[in-house]
GROMACS .gro file of C-alpha atoms in nm:
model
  219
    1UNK     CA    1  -9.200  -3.764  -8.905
    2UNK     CA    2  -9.076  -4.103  -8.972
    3UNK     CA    3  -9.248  -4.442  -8.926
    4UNK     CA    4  -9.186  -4.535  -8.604
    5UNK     CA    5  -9.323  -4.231  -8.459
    6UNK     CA    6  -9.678  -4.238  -8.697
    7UNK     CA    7  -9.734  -4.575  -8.595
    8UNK     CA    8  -9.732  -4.516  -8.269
    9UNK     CA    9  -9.995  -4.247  -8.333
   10UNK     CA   10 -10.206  -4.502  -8.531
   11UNK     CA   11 -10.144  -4.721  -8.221
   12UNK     CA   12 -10.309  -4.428  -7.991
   13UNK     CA   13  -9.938  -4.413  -7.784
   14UNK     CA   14 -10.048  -4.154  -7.516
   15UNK     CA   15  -9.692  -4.002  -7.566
   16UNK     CA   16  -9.659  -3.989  -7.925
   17UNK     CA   17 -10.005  -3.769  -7.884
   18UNK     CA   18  -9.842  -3.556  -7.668
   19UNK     CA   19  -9.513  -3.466  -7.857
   20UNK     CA   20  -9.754  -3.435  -8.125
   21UNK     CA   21  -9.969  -3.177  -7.957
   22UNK     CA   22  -9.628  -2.989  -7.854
   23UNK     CA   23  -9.511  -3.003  -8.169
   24UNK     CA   24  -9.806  -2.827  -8.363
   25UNK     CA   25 -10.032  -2.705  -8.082
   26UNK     CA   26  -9.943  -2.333  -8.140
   27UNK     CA   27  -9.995  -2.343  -8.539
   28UNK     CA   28 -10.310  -2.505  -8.489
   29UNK     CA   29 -10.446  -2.237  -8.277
   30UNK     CA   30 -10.323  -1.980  -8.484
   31UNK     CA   31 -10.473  -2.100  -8.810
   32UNK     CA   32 -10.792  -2.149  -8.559
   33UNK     CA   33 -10.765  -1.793  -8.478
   34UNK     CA   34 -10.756  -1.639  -8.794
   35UNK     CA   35 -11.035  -1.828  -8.922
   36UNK     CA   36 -11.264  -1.725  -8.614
   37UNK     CA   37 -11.124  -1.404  -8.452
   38UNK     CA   38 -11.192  -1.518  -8.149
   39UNK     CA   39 -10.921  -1.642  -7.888
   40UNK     CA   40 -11.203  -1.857  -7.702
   41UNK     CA   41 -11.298  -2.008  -7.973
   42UNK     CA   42 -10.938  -2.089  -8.129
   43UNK     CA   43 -10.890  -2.258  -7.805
   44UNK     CA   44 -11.191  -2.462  -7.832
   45UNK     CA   45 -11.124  -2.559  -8.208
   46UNK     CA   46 -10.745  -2.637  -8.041
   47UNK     CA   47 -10.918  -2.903  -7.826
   48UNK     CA   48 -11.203  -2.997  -8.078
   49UNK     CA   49 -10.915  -3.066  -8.360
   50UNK     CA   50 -10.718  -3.344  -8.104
   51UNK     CA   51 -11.013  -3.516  -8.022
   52UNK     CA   52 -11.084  -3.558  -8.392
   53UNK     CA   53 -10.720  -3.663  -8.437
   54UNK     CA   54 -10.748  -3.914  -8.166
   55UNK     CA   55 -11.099  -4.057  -8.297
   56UNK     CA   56 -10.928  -4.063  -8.685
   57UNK     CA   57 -10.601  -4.165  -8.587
   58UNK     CA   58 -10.624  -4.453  -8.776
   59UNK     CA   59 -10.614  -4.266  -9.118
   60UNK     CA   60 -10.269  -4.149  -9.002
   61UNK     CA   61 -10.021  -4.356  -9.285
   62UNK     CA   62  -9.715  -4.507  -9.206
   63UNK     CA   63  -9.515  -4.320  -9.405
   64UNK     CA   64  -9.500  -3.943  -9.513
   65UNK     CA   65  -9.412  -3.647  -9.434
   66UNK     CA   66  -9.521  -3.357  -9.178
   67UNK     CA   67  -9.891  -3.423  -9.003
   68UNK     CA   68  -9.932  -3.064  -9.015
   69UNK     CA   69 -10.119  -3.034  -9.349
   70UNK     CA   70 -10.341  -3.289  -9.171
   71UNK     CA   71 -10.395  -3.136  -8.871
   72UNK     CA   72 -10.478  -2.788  -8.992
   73UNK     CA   73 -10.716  -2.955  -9.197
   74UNK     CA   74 -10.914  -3.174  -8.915
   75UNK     CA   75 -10.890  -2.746  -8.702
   76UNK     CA   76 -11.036  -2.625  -9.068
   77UNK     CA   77 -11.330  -2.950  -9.015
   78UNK     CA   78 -11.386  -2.766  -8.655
   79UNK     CA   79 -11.410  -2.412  -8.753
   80UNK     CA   80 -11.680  -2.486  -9.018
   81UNK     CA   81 -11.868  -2.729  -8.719
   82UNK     CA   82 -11.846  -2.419  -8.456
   83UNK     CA   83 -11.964  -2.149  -8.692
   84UNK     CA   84 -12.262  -2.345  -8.802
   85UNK     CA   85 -12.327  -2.406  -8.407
   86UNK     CA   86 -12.325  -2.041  -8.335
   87UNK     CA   87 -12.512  -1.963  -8.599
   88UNK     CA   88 -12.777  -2.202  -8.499
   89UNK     CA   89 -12.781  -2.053  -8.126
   90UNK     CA   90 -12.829  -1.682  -8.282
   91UNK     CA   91 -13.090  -1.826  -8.448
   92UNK     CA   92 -13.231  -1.924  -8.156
   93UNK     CA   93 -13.193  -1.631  -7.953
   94UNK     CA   94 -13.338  -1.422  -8.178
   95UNK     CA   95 -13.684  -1.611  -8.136
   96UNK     CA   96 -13.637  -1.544  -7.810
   97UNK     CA   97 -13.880  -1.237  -7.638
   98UNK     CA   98 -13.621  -0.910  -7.643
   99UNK     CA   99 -13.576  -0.930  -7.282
  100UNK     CA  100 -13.508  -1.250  -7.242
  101UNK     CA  101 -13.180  -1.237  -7.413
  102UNK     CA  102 -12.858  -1.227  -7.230
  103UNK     CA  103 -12.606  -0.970  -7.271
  104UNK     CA  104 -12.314  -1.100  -7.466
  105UNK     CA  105 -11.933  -1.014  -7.383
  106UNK     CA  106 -11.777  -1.157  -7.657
  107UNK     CA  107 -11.690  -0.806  -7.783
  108UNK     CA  108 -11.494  -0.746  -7.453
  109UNK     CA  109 -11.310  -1.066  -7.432
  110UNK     CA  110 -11.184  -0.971  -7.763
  111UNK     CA  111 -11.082  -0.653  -7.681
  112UNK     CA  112 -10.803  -0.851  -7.454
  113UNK     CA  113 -10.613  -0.941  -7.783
  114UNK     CA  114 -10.333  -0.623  -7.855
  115UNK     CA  115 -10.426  -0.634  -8.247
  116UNK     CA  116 -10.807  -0.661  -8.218
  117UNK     CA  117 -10.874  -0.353  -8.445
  118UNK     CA  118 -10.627  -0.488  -8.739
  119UNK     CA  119 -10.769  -0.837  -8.690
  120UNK     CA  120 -11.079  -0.632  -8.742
  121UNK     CA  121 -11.074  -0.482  -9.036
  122UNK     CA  122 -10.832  -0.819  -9.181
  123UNK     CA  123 -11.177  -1.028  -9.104
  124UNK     CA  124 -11.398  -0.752  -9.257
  125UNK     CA  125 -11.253  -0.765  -9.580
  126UNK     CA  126 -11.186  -1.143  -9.594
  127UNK     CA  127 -11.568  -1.153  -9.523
  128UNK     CA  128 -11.600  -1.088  -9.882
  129UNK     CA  129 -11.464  -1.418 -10.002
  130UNK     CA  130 -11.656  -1.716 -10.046
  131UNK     CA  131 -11.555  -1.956  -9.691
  132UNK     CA  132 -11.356  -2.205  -9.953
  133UNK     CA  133 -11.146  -1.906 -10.077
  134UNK     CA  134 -11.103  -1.772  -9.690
  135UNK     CA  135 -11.013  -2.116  -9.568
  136UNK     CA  136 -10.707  -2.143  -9.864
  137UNK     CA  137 -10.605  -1.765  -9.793
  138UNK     CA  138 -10.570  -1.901  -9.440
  139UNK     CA  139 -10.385  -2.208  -9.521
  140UNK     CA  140 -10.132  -2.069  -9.765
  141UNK     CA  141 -10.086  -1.724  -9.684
  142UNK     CA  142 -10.111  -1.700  -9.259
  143UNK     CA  143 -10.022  -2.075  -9.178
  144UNK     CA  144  -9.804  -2.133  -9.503
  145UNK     CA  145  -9.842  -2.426  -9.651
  146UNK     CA  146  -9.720  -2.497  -9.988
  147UNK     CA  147 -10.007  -2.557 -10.278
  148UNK     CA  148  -9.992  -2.970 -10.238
  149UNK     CA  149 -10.009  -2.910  -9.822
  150UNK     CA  150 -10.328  -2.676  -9.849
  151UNK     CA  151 -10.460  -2.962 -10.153
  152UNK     CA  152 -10.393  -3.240  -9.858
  153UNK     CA  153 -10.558  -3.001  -9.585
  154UNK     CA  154 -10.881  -2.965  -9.780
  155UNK     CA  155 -10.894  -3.265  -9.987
  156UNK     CA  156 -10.930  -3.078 -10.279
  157UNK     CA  157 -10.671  -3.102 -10.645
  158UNK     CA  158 -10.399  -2.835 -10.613
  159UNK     CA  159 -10.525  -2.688 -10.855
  160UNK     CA  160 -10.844  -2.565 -10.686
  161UNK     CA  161 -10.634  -2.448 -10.468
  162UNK     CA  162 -10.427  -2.211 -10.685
  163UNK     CA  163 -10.759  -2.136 -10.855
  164UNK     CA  164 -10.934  -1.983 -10.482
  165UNK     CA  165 -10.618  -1.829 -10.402
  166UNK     CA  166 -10.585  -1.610 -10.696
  167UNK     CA  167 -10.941  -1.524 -10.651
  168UNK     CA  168 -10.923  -1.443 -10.310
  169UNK     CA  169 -10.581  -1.279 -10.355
  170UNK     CA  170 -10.761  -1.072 -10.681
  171UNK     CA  171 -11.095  -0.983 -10.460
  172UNK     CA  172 -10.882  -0.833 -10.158
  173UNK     CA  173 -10.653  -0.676 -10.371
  174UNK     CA  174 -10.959  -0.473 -10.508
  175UNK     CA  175 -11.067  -0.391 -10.203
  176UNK     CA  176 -10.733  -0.301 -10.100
  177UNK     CA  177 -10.713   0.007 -10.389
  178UNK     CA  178 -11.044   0.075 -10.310
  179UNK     CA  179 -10.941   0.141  -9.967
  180UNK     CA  180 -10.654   0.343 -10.006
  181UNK     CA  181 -10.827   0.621 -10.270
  182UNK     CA  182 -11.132   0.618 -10.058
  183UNK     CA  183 -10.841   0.732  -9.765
  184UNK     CA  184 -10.710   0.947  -9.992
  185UNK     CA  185 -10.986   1.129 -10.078
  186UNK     CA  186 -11.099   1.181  -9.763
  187UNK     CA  187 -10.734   1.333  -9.644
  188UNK     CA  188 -10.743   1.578  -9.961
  189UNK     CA  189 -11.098   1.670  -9.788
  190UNK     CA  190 -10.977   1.713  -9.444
  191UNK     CA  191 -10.649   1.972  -9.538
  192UNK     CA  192 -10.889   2.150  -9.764
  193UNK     CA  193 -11.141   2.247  -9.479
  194UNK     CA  194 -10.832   2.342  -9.288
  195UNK     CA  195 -10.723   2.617  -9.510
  196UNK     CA  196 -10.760   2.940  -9.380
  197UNK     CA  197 -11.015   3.147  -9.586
  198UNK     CA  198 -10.859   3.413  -9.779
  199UNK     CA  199 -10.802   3.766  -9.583
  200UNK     CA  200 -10.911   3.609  -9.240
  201UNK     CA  201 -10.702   3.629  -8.896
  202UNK     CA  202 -10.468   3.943  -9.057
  203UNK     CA  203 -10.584   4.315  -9.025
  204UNK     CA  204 -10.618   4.558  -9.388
  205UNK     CA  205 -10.311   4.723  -9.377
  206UNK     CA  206 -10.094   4.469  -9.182
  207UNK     CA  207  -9.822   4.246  -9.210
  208UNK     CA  208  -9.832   4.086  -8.953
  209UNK     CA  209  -9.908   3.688  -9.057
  210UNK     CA  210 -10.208   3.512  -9.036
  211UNK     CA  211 -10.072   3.228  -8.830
  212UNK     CA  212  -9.839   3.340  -8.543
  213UNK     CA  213  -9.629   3.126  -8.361
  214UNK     CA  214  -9.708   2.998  -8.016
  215UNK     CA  215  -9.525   3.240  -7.759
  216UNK     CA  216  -9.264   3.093  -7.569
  217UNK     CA  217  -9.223   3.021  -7.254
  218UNK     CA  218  -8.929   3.208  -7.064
  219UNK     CA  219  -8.759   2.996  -6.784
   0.00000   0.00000   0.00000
């Protein structure tokens, strides 16, 4: 981006904010989404992180390179802000009396997103992280930015950065194995209870197999 452009976003140009917004709308939300796992709430993080931008655009520098590292940060800012706001209405509703509670359809809006069950079981394992490691696994890895962008994002060194990556990367990576023999074991379990037990389904005497083909149809 060069200087003519940024200073017209320090400047609060309604038209700079606009080709800005066009420009990184959709990696915003993304980075959004895979923080929350929630397509509501990516969109309100979306409109959370432009107002911030607006309010700070003053920080913006003159010269530089892409704002991205900056934005994703600011939709980062709003992430942490909305989960401690939900958290603080759960709160809530659990003092209320059982039957005062409303039913919540979260779970069903979700279900309108085609890869629900692999965002899933993605969120259920990066639950395990600490929320600094999550938020660099989400910088680096889903929204790629390089180590200094992710630094600039957070306002953190780069090398925290490279530090809560590897442990992130080490912790899932764990889990991962972990995973993969517990699947295996359980499909050596499942063909084993399928084997037919020894002499049943053939007659003393016989030939005739165990397991006989279907019969076919004839036309």
């Amino acid at each position: 981006m060069d200087i003519h452009e940024r200073a017209r976003i320090r400047a609060g140009d309604p038209l700079a904010f606009g080709r800005l917004f066009d420009q990184y709308a959709r990696a915003v939300y993304n980075h959004a989404f895979r923080l929350t796992g929630d397509w509501a709430t990516a969109e309100d993080v979306v409109a959370l992180t432009y107002l911030d931008t607006w309010r700070l655009r003053e920080r913006v520098d003159l010269e530089g390179g892409s704002l991205r590292p900056w934005l994703l940060g600011i939709a980062t800012n709003a992430s942490r802000n909305i989960a401690r706001s939900a958290r603080r209405h759960q709160a809530t509703l659990a003092r209320l009396p059982r039957d005062e509670i409303m039913p919540d359809f979260a779970d069903e809006l979700v279900g309108r997103i085609d890869d629900t069950g692999r965002l899933a079981t993605v969120r259920a394992a990066l639950a395990t992280l600490r929320r600094a490691e999550r938020e660099v696994f989400a910088l680096v890895v889903w929204s790629g930015l390089d180590y200094h962008g992710a630094a600039e994002a957070l306002g953190v060194p780069v090398g925290t950065v490279r530090s809560r990556l590897a442990r992130a990367r080490g912790k899932l990576q764990k889990l991962t194995d972990a995973a993969l023999s517990e699947r295996s074991e359980s499909s050596q379990h499942s063909a084993r209870n399928r084997e037919p037990r020894s002499g049943s389904g053939q007659t003393k005497g016989s030939r005739t197999a165990a397991v006989r083909p279907a019969q076919e149809e004839t036309p």
